[in-house]
Coordinates of N, CA and C in Angstrom, one line a residue:
Chain A
G65 N -45.8 136.8 -137.7 CA -44.7 136.1 -137.1 C -43.4 136.8 -137.1
E66 N -42.4 136.3 -136.5 CA -41.1 136.9 -136.4 C -40.4 136.8 -137.8
N67 N -39.7 137.9 -138.1 CA -38.9 137.9 -139.3 C -37.5 138.4 -138.9
V68 N -36.5 137.7 -139.3 CA -35.1 138.1 -138.9 C -34.3 138.3 -140.2
E69 N -33.7 139.5 -140.4 CA -32.9 139.8 -141.5 C -31.5 139.9 -141.1
Q70 N -30.6 139.4 -141.9 CA -29.1 139.4 -141.5 C -28.3 139.9 -142.7
H71 N -27.3 140.7 -142.3 CA -26.4 141.3 -143.3 C -25.0 141.4 -142.7
P72 N -23.9 141.3 -143.6 CA -24.0 140.9 -145.0 C -24.1 139.4 -145.2
S73 N -24.3 139.0 -146.4 CA -24.4 137.5 -146.6 C -23.0 136.9 -146.7
T74 N -22.0 137.7 -147.2 CA -20.6 137.2 -147.1 C -19.8 138.4 -146.6
L75 N -18.7 138.0 -145.9 CA -17.8 138.9 -145.3 C -16.4 138.4 -145.4
S76 N -15.5 139.1 -146.0 CA -14.1 138.7 -146.0 C -13.2 139.7 -145.3
V77 N -12.4 139.3 -144.4 CA -11.5 140.2 -143.6 C -10.1 139.6 -143.6
Q78 N -9.2 140.4 -143.2 CA -7.8 139.9 -143.0 C -7.6 139.5 -141.6
E79 N -6.8 138.5 -141.4 CA -6.5 138.0 -140.1 C -6.1 139.1 -139.2
G80 N -6.7 139.2 -138.0 CA -6.4 140.3 -137.1 C -7.4 141.4 -137.1
D81 N -8.1 141.5 -138.2 CA -9.1 142.6 -138.3 C -10.4 142.2 -137.5
S82 N -11.3 143.2 -137.4 CA -12.6 142.9 -136.8 C -13.6 142.6 -137.8
A83 N -14.7 141.8 -137.4 CA -15.8 141.5 -138.2 C -17.1 141.8 -137.5
V84 N -18.0 142.4 -138.2 CA -19.3 142.8 -137.6 C -20.4 142.2 -138.5
I85 N -21.4 141.6 -137.9 CA -22.5 141.0 -138.6 C -23.8 141.6 -137.9
K86 N -24.7 142.0 -138.7 CA -25.9 142.7 -138.2 C -27.2 142.0 -138.5
C87 N -28.1 142.1 -137.5 CA -29.5 141.5 -137.7 C -30.5 142.4 -137.2
T88 N -31.7 142.3 -137.9 CA -32.9 143.1 -137.4 C -34.0 142.0 -137.2
Y89 N -34.9 142.4 -136.3 CA -36.0 141.5 -136.0 C -37.3 142.3 -136.0
S90 N -38.4 141.6 -136.1 CA -39.7 142.4 -136.3 C -40.6 142.3 -135.1
D91 N -40.5 141.2 -134.3 CA -41.4 141.0 -133.2 C -40.9 141.6 -131.9
S92 N -41.6 142.7 -131.5 CA -41.1 143.4 -130.3 C -41.2 142.5 -129.0
A93 N -41.9 141.4 -129.1 CA -42.0 140.4 -128.0 C -40.8 139.5 -127.8
S94 N -40.0 139.5 -128.9 CA -38.8 138.6 -128.8 C -37.9 139.1 -127.7
N95 N -37.3 138.2 -126.9 CA -36.5 138.6 -125.8 C -35.2 137.8 -125.7
Y96 N -34.9 137.0 -126.7 CA -33.7 136.1 -126.6 C -33.1 136.1 -128.0
F97 N -31.8 136.4 -128.1 CA -31.1 136.6 -129.3 C -29.8 135.8 -129.3
P98 N -29.8 134.6 -129.8 CA -28.5 133.8 -129.9 C -27.8 134.0 -131.2
W99 N -26.5 133.6 -131.2 CA -25.7 133.6 -132.4 C -25.1 132.2 -132.5
Y100 N -25.2 131.6 -133.7 CA -24.7 130.2 -133.9 C -23.6 130.3 -135.0
K101 N -22.6 129.4 -134.9 CA -21.5 129.2 -135.8 C -21.7 127.8 -136.4
Q102 N -21.6 127.8 -137.8 CA -21.7 126.5 -138.4 C -20.5 126.3 -139.4
E103 N -19.7 125.3 -139.1 CA -18.6 124.9 -140.0 C -19.2 124.0 -141.1
L104 N -18.5 123.9 -142.2 CA -18.9 123.2 -143.3 C -19.3 121.7 -143.0
G105 N -20.5 121.3 -143.3 CA -21.0 120.0 -143.1 C -21.3 119.6 -141.6
K106 N -21.2 120.6 -140.7 CA -21.4 120.4 -139.3 C -22.7 121.0 -138.8
R107 N -23.1 120.7 -137.6 CA -24.3 121.3 -137.0 C -24.0 122.7 -136.5
P108 N -24.9 123.5 -136.4 CA -24.7 124.9 -135.8 C -24.5 124.7 -134.3
Q109 N -23.6 125.6 -133.8 CA -23.3 125.6 -132.4 C -23.4 127.0 -131.8
L110 N -24.0 127.1 -130.7 CA -24.1 128.4 -130.0 C -22.8 129.0 -129.6
I111 N -22.6 130.2 -130.0 CA -21.3 130.9 -129.6 C -21.5 132.0 -128.6
I112 N -22.7 132.6 -128.6 CA -23.0 133.7 -127.6 C -24.5 134.0 -127.8
D113 N -25.0 134.5 -126.7 CA -26.4 134.9 -126.7 C -26.7 136.1 -125.8
I114 N -27.8 136.7 -126.0 CA -28.1 137.9 -125.2 C -29.6 138.0 -125.0
R115 N -30.0 138.4 -123.8 CA -31.4 138.6 -123.5 C -31.7 140.1 -123.5
S116 N -33.0 140.4 -123.6 CA -33.4 141.7 -123.8 C -33.2 142.7 -122.6
N117 N -32.8 142.1 -121.5 CA -32.6 143.0 -120.3 C -31.2 143.5 -120.2
V118 N -30.4 143.2 -121.2 CA -29.0 143.8 -121.3 C -28.7 144.3 -122.7
G119 N -27.8 145.2 -122.8 CA -27.5 145.8 -124.0 C -26.2 145.3 -124.7
E120 N -25.4 144.6 -123.9 CA -24.1 144.1 -124.5 C -23.6 143.0 -123.6
K121 N -23.0 142.0 -124.3 CA -22.4 140.9 -123.7 C -21.1 140.5 -124.4
K122 N -20.1 140.2 -123.6 CA -18.8 139.8 -124.2 C -18.3 138.5 -123.7
D123 N -17.6 137.8 -124.6 CA -17.0 136.5 -124.2 C -15.7 136.4 -125.0
Q124 N -14.6 136.9 -124.4 CA -13.3 136.9 -125.0 C -13.3 137.8 -126.3
R125 N -13.1 137.2 -127.5 CA -13.0 138.0 -128.7 C -14.4 138.3 -129.3
I126 N -15.4 137.7 -128.7 CA -16.8 137.9 -129.3 C -17.6 138.7 -128.4
A127 N -18.4 139.6 -129.0 CA -19.4 140.4 -128.3 C -20.7 140.5 -129.1
V128 N -21.7 140.7 -128.4 CA -23.0 141.0 -129.0 C -23.6 142.2 -128.4
T129 N -24.2 143.1 -129.2 CA -24.9 144.2 -128.8 C -26.4 144.2 -129.2
L130 N -27.2 144.8 -128.4 CA -28.7 144.7 -128.7 C -29.2 146.1 -128.5
N131 N -30.0 146.5 -129.5 CA -30.7 147.8 -129.4 C -32.2 147.5 -129.6
K132 N -32.9 147.4 -128.4 CA -34.3 147.0 -128.5 C -35.2 148.0 -129.2
T133 N -34.9 149.3 -129.0 CA -35.7 150.3 -129.6 C -35.7 150.2 -131.1
A134 N -34.5 150.0 -131.7 CA -34.4 149.9 -133.1 C -34.6 148.4 -133.6
K135 N -34.7 147.5 -132.7 CA -34.9 146.1 -133.0 C -33.7 145.6 -133.9
H136 N -32.5 145.8 -133.4 CA -31.4 145.2 -134.1 C -30.3 144.8 -133.1
F137 N -29.6 143.8 -133.5 CA -28.5 143.3 -132.7 C -27.4 142.8 -133.6
S138 N -26.2 142.9 -133.1 CA -25.0 142.7 -133.9 C -24.0 141.8 -133.2
L139 N -23.2 141.1 -134.0 CA -22.1 140.2 -133.5 C -20.8 140.9 -133.9
H140 N -19.9 141.0 -132.9 CA -18.6 141.6 -133.2 C -17.5 140.6 -132.8
I141 N -16.7 140.3 -133.8 CA -15.5 139.4 -133.6 C -14.3 140.3 -133.7
T142 N -13.4 140.3 -132.7 CA -12.2 141.1 -132.8 C -11.0 140.1 -133.0
E143 N -9.9 140.7 -133.5 CA -8.7 139.9 -133.7 C -9.0 138.6 -134.4
T144 N -9.7 138.6 -135.5 CA -10.1 137.4 -136.2 C -8.9 136.5 -136.6
Q145 N -9.3 135.2 -136.6 CA -8.3 134.2 -136.8 C -8.9 133.3 -137.9
P146 N -8.0 132.5 -138.7 CA -8.5 131.7 -139.7 C -9.6 130.7 -139.3
E147 N -9.5 130.2 -138.0 CA -10.5 129.3 -137.5 C -11.9 129.9 -137.2
D148 N -11.9 131.2 -137.4 CA -13.2 131.9 -137.3 C -14.0 131.8 -138.6
S149 N -13.4 131.3 -139.6 CA -14.1 131.2 -140.9 C -15.2 130.1 -140.8
A150 N -16.4 130.5 -141.1 CA -17.6 129.7 -141.0 C -18.8 130.5 -141.4
V151 N -19.9 129.9 -141.3 CA -21.2 130.6 -141.5 C -21.8 130.9 -140.1
Y152 N -22.2 132.2 -139.9 CA -22.8 132.6 -138.7 C -24.2 132.9 -138.9
F153 N -25.1 132.5 -137.9 CA -26.5 132.7 -138.0 C -26.9 133.5 -136.7
C154 N -27.7 134.5 -136.9 CA -28.4 135.1 -135.8 C -29.8 134.5 -135.7
A155 N -30.4 134.7 -134.5 CA -31.8 134.2 -134.3 C -32.5 135.0 -133.3
A156 N -33.8 134.9 -133.3 CA -34.6 135.6 -132.3 C -35.8 134.6 -131.9
N157 N -36.2 134.7 -130.7 CA -37.2 133.7 -130.3 C -38.6 134.3 -130.7
R158 N -39.5 133.3 -131.0 CA -40.9 133.6 -131.3 C -41.7 132.5 -130.7
R159 N -42.6 132.9 -129.7 CA -43.3 131.9 -129.0 C -42.2 131.0 -128.4
R160 N -42.2 129.7 -128.7 CA -41.3 128.8 -128.1 C -40.3 128.2 -129.1
A161 N -40.0 128.9 -130.2 CA -39.1 128.4 -131.2 C -38.2 129.6 -131.6
L162 N -37.1 129.3 -132.3 CA -36.2 130.3 -132.8 C -36.4 130.5 -134.3
T163 N -36.4 131.8 -134.7 CA -36.4 132.1 -136.1 C -35.0 132.6 -136.4
F164 N -34.4 132.0 -137.5 CA -33.0 132.3 -137.9 C -32.9 133.3 -139.0
G165 N -31.8 134.0 -139.0 CA -31.5 134.8 -140.2 C -30.9 133.9 -141.3
S166 N -30.6 134.5 -142.4 CA -30.2 133.7 -143.6 C -28.7 133.4 -143.6
G167 N -28.0 133.9 -142.6 CA -26.6 133.5 -142.5 C -25.6 134.4 -143.1
T168 N -24.4 134.5 -142.5 CA -23.2 135.3 -143.1 C -22.0 134.3 -143.2
R169 N -21.5 134.2 -144.4 CA -20.3 133.4 -144.6 C -19.1 134.3 -144.3
L170 N -18.4 134.1 -143.3 CA -17.2 134.8 -142.9 C -15.9 134.1 -143.4
Q171 N -15.1 134.8 -144.1 CA -13.8 134.2 -144.6 C -12.7 135.1 -144.0
V172 N -11.9 134.5 -143.2 CA -10.7 135.2 -142.6 C -9.5 134.8 -143.4
Q173 N -8.9 135.8 -144.1 CA -7.7 135.6 -144.9 C -6.5 135.6 -144.1
P174 N -5.6 134.6 -144.2 CA -4.4 134.6 -143.4 C -3.4 135.6 -143.9
Chain B
D271 N -22.9 111.5 -130.0 CA -22.4 112.3 -128.8 C -23.4 113.4 -128.6
G272 N -23.3 114.1 -127.5 CA -24.1 115.3 -127.2 C -25.5 115.0 -126.8
G273 N -26.0 113.7 -126.8 CA -27.3 113.5 -126.2 C -28.4 113.5 -127.3
I274 N -28.2 113.9 -128.5 CA -29.2 114.0 -129.5 C -28.7 113.3 -130.8
T275 N -29.4 112.3 -131.3 CA -28.9 111.5 -132.3 C -29.9 111.5 -133.5
Q276 N -29.3 111.8 -134.7 CA -30.2 111.7 -135.9 C -29.7 110.6 -136.8
S277 N -30.6 109.9 -137.5 CA -30.3 108.9 -138.4 C -31.3 108.8 -139.5
P278 N -31.0 108.5 -140.7 CA -29.6 108.2 -141.1 C -28.9 109.6 -141.4
K279 N -27.6 109.5 -141.6 CA -26.8 110.7 -141.9 C -27.0 111.2 -143.3
Y280 N -27.1 110.2 -144.2 CA -27.4 110.4 -145.6 C -28.5 109.5 -146.1
L281 N -29.4 110.1 -146.9 CA -30.5 109.3 -147.4 C -30.8 109.7 -148.8
F282 N -31.1 108.7 -149.6 CA -31.5 109.0 -151.0 C -32.9 108.4 -151.2
R283 N -33.7 109.1 -151.9 CA -35.1 108.7 -152.1 C -35.5 109.0 -153.6
K284 N -36.3 108.2 -154.1 CA -36.9 108.4 -155.4 C -38.1 109.3 -155.2
E285 N -38.4 110.1 -156.2 CA -39.6 110.9 -156.2 C -40.8 110.1 -156.0
G286 N -41.8 110.6 -155.1 CA -43.0 109.9 -154.9 C -42.9 109.0 -153.7
Q287 N -41.8 108.8 -153.1 CA -41.6 108.0 -151.9 C -41.6 108.8 -150.6
N288 N -42.2 108.3 -149.6 CA -42.1 108.9 -148.3 C -40.8 108.4 -147.6
V289 N -40.3 109.2 -146.7 CA -39.1 108.8 -146.0 C -39.2 109.4 -144.6
T290 N -38.7 108.6 -143.6 CA -38.8 109.1 -142.2 C -37.4 109.2 -141.7
L291 N -37.1 110.4 -141.1 CA -35.9 110.7 -140.4 C -36.0 110.6 -138.9
S292 N -35.1 109.9 -138.3 CA -35.1 109.6 -136.9 C -34.4 110.7 -136.1
C293 N -35.0 111.0 -134.9 CA -34.3 111.9 -134.0 C -34.6 111.4 -132.5
E294 N -33.5 111.1 -131.8 CA -33.7 110.6 -130.5 C -32.8 111.4 -129.5
Q295 N -33.3 111.7 -128.3 CA -32.5 112.4 -127.3 C -32.6 111.7 -126.0
N296 N -31.5 111.7 -125.3 CA -31.5 111.1 -124.0 C -31.2 112.1 -122.9
L297 N -31.7 113.3 -123.1 CA -31.4 114.4 -122.2 C -32.7 114.7 -121.3
N298 N -33.7 113.9 -121.5 CA -35.0 114.1 -120.8 C -35.6 115.5 -121.0
H299 N -35.4 116.0 -122.2 CA -36.0 117.4 -122.4 C -37.3 117.2 -123.0
D300 N -38.2 118.2 -122.7 CA -39.5 118.2 -123.2 C -39.6 118.7 -124.7
A301 N -38.9 119.7 -125.0 CA -39.0 120.4 -126.3 C -38.1 119.8 -127.3
M302 N -38.6 119.6 -128.5 CA -37.8 119.1 -129.7 C -38.3 119.8 -130.9
Y303 N -37.4 120.0 -131.9 CA -37.6 120.8 -133.1 C -37.0 120.2 -134.3
W304 N -37.7 120.4 -135.4 CA -37.1 120.1 -136.7 C -36.9 121.3 -137.6
Y305 N -35.7 121.5 -138.1 CA -35.4 122.6 -139.0 C -34.9 122.0 -140.3
R306 N -35.1 122.8 -141.4 CA -34.6 122.5 -142.7 C -33.6 123.5 -143.1
Q307 N -32.5 123.1 -143.7 CA -31.5 124.0 -144.2 C -31.2 123.8 -145.6
D308 N -31.3 124.8 -146.5 CA -31.0 124.7 -147.9 C -29.7 125.5 -148.1
P309 N -28.9 125.1 -149.1 CA -27.6 125.8 -149.4 C -27.7 127.3 -149.4
G310 N -26.9 128.0 -148.6 CA -26.8 129.4 -148.6 C -28.0 130.0 -147.9
Q311 N -28.8 129.3 -147.2 CA -29.9 129.8 -146.5 C -29.9 129.5 -145.1
G312 N -30.7 130.2 -144.3 CA -30.8 129.9 -142.9 C -31.6 128.7 -142.6
L313 N -31.9 128.5 -141.3 CA -32.7 127.4 -140.9 C -34.1 127.7 -140.8
R314 N -35.0 126.9 -141.4 CA -36.4 127.2 -141.3 C -37.1 126.1 -140.5
L315 N -38.0 126.5 -139.7 CA -38.7 125.7 -138.7 C -39.8 124.9 -139.4
I316 N -39.8 123.5 -139.3 CA -40.8 122.7 -139.9 C -41.9 122.4 -138.9
Y317 N -41.5 121.8 -137.8 CA -42.4 121.4 -136.7 C -41.7 121.5 -135.4
Y318 N -42.4 121.7 -134.3 CA -41.8 121.6 -133.0 C -42.8 121.0 -132.0
S319 N -42.3 120.4 -130.9 CA -43.1 119.8 -129.9 C -42.6 120.2 -128.5
Q320 N -43.5 120.6 -127.7 CA -43.2 121.0 -126.4 C -43.4 119.9 -125.3
I321 N -44.2 118.9 -125.8 CA -44.6 117.9 -124.8 C -45.0 116.6 -125.6
V322 N -45.0 115.5 -124.9 CA -45.4 114.3 -125.6 C -46.9 114.4 -126.0
N323 N -47.1 113.8 -127.2 CA -48.5 113.8 -127.8 C -49.0 115.2 -128.3
D324 N -48.1 116.1 -128.4 CA -48.5 117.4 -128.8 C -47.4 118.0 -129.7
F325 N -47.7 118.7 -130.8 CA -46.7 119.3 -131.7 C -47.4 120.4 -132.5
Q326 N -46.6 121.4 -132.9 CA -47.1 122.5 -133.6 C -46.4 122.7 -134.9
K327 N -47.1 123.2 -135.9 CA -46.5 123.5 -137.2 C -45.6 124.7 -137.1
G328 N -44.5 124.6 -137.9 CA -43.6 125.8 -138.0 C -44.0 126.5 -139.3
D329 N -42.9 127.2 -139.8 CA -43.2 128.0 -141.0 C -43.3 127.3 -142.3
I330 N -42.8 126.0 -142.4 CA -42.8 125.3 -143.7 C -43.3 123.9 -143.4
A331 N -44.4 123.7 -142.8 CA -44.9 122.3 -142.4 C -45.5 121.6 -143.6
E332 N -45.9 122.2 -144.6 CA -46.5 121.5 -145.7 C -45.6 120.5 -146.3
G333 N -46.2 119.2 -146.5 CA -45.5 118.1 -147.0 C -44.7 117.3 -146.0
Y334 N -44.8 117.7 -144.8 CA -44.1 117.0 -143.7 C -45.1 116.5 -142.6
S335 N -44.7 115.5 -141.9 CA -45.5 115.1 -140.7 C -44.6 114.6 -139.6
V336 N -45.1 114.7 -138.4 CA -44.3 114.3 -137.2 C -45.2 113.5 -136.2
S337 N -44.5 112.9 -135.3 CA -45.3 112.3 -134.2 C -44.4 112.5 -132.9
R338 N -45.0 112.4 -131.8 CA -44.3 112.5 -130.5 C -44.9 111.6 -129.5
E339 N -44.8 110.3 -129.7 CA -45.4 109.3 -128.9 C -44.5 109.1 -127.6
K340 N -43.2 109.3 -127.7 CA -42.3 109.2 -126.6 C -41.5 110.5 -126.4
K341 N -41.2 110.8 -125.2 CA -40.4 112.0 -124.9 C -39.1 112.0 -125.6
E342 N -38.5 110.9 -125.8 CA -37.1 110.9 -126.3 C -37.1 110.8 -127.8
S343 N -38.2 110.7 -128.5 CA -38.2 110.5 -129.9 C -39.2 111.5 -130.7
F344 N -38.7 112.0 -131.8 CA -39.5 113.0 -132.5 C -39.2 112.8 -134.0
P345 N -39.7 111.7 -134.6 CA -39.4 111.4 -136.1 C -40.1 112.3 -137.0
L346 N -39.5 112.6 -138.1 CA -40.0 113.5 -139.2 C -40.2 112.7 -140.4
T347 N -41.4 112.7 -141.0 CA -41.7 112.1 -142.3 C -41.8 113.1 -143.4
V348 N -41.0 112.9 -144.4 CA -41.0 113.7 -145.6 C -41.9 113.0 -146.6
T349 N -43.1 113.6 -146.9 CA -44.0 112.9 -147.7 C -43.8 113.3 -149.2
S350 N -44.5 112.5 -150.0 CA -44.4 112.8 -151.5 C -45.0 114.1 -151.8
A351 N -45.8 114.7 -150.9 CA -46.4 116.0 -151.1 C -45.4 117.2 -151.0
Q352 N -44.2 116.9 -150.5 CA -43.2 117.9 -150.3 C -42.5 118.0 -151.7
K353 N -42.7 119.2 -152.3 CA -42.2 119.4 -153.7 C -40.8 119.4 -153.9
N354 N -40.0 119.9 -153.0 CA -38.6 120.0 -153.1 C -37.9 119.6 -151.8
P355 N -37.9 118.3 -151.6 CA -37.4 117.8 -150.3 C -35.9 117.7 -150.1
T356 N -35.1 117.8 -151.2 CA -33.7 117.7 -151.1 C -33.2 118.9 -150.2
A357 N -32.6 118.5 -149.0 CA -32.1 119.5 -148.0 C -31.4 118.8 -146.9
F358 N -30.8 119.6 -146.0 CA -30.2 119.2 -144.8 C -31.2 119.4 -143.7
Y359 N -31.5 118.3 -142.9 CA -32.5 118.4 -141.9 C -31.8 118.3 -140.5
L360 N -32.2 119.2 -139.7 CA -31.6 119.3 -138.4 C -32.7 119.2 -137.3
C361 N -32.4 118.3 -136.4 CA -33.3 118.1 -135.2 C -32.6 118.8 -134.0
A362 N -33.4 119.3 -133.1 CA -32.8 120.1 -132.0 C -33.6 119.9 -130.7
T363 N -33.0 120.1 -129.6 CA -33.7 120.2 -128.4 C -33.1 121.3 -127.6
T364 N -33.7 121.7 -126.5 CA -33.1 122.7 -125.6 C -31.9 122.2 -124.9
T365 N -31.0 123.0 -124.5 CA -29.8 122.5 -123.7 C -30.3 122.3 -122.3
P366 N -29.4 121.6 -121.5 CA -29.8 121.3 -120.1 C -30.2 122.6 -119.3
R367 N -29.7 123.7 -119.6 CA -30.1 124.9 -118.9 C -31.6 125.3 -119.2
G368 N -32.0 124.8 -120.3 CA -33.4 125.1 -120.7 C -33.8 126.6 -120.8
T369 N -32.8 127.4 -121.2 CA -33.1 128.8 -121.2 C -33.3 129.4 -122.6
G370 N -33.6 128.5 -123.5 CA -34.0 128.9 -124.9 C -33.0 128.5 -126.0
E371 N -31.7 128.3 -125.7 CA -30.8 128.0 -126.7 C -31.0 126.6 -127.2
L372 N -30.7 126.3 -128.4 CA -30.9 125.0 -129.0 C -29.6 124.2 -129.1
F373 N -29.7 122.9 -129.0 CA -28.6 122.0 -129.2 C -29.0 121.1 -130.3
F374 N -28.2 121.1 -131.4 CA -28.6 120.4 -132.6 C -28.0 119.0 -132.7
G375 N -28.7 118.1 -133.4 CA -28.1 116.8 -133.8 C -27.2 117.1 -135.0
E376 N -26.6 116.0 -135.5 CA -25.6 116.2 -136.5 C -26.2 116.3 -137.9
G377 N -27.5 116.1 -138.0 CA -28.2 116.4 -139.2 C -28.4 115.1 -140.1
S378 N -29.4 115.2 -141.0 CA -29.6 114.2 -142.0 C -29.7 114.9 -143.4
R379 N -28.9 114.4 -144.3 CA -28.9 115.0 -145.6 C -29.7 114.1 -146.6
L380 N -30.8 114.7 -147.0 CA -31.8 113.9 -147.9 C -31.6 114.4 -149.3
T381 N -31.4 113.5 -150.2 CA -31.3 113.8 -151.6 C -32.4 113.0 -152.4
V382 N -33.2 113.7 -153.2 CA -34.2 113.1 -154.0 C -33.7 112.9 -155.4
L383 N -33.7 111.7 -155.9 CA -33.1 111.4 -157.2 C -34.2 111.5 -158.3

């Protein structure tokens, strides 16, 4: 089955700096890679996703890159703000369900 | 809000008791999912259903059971066979675009006393 590994588990940055979170996956058949943000006590919410037919996707301060050959994908947040503080999860599809990484707790220091 | 409703939000159970978590959606979606989240960990798939009267085991199905008698409902029963049931349980369905992304309910937090 699919295995998704995510690093780092915690990340602390200064406001205005960039943050990068990396994930690797094992199943070469996976073709959909979403990123979710979860605030404390809340449900995860999709922030950006990418499909295997593209290498990069941007949405304002957030971007995701995908390297199919190496089976890894990354989330990039630029100009971080305190409201970016949350837990971020990557995921990859396997059959008709998503397999999630273990999460990265991002703390943006004002 | 959001078309997918979980209840109860908080639940306490004594060891040895079964408990059922409710998940209802009014989005007319076929696919529904149950995930478990433990502190500091990712979401792990318990069961999923692509269509009424059919469901599949996920990665951690032992000690859980589900049913899908109606399209809008996918209840999860945590049985006494689940050795460590204290967790945050999230139900999900696909978004209206149906392109793979999940839309989650607000979750149910189960605590075993």
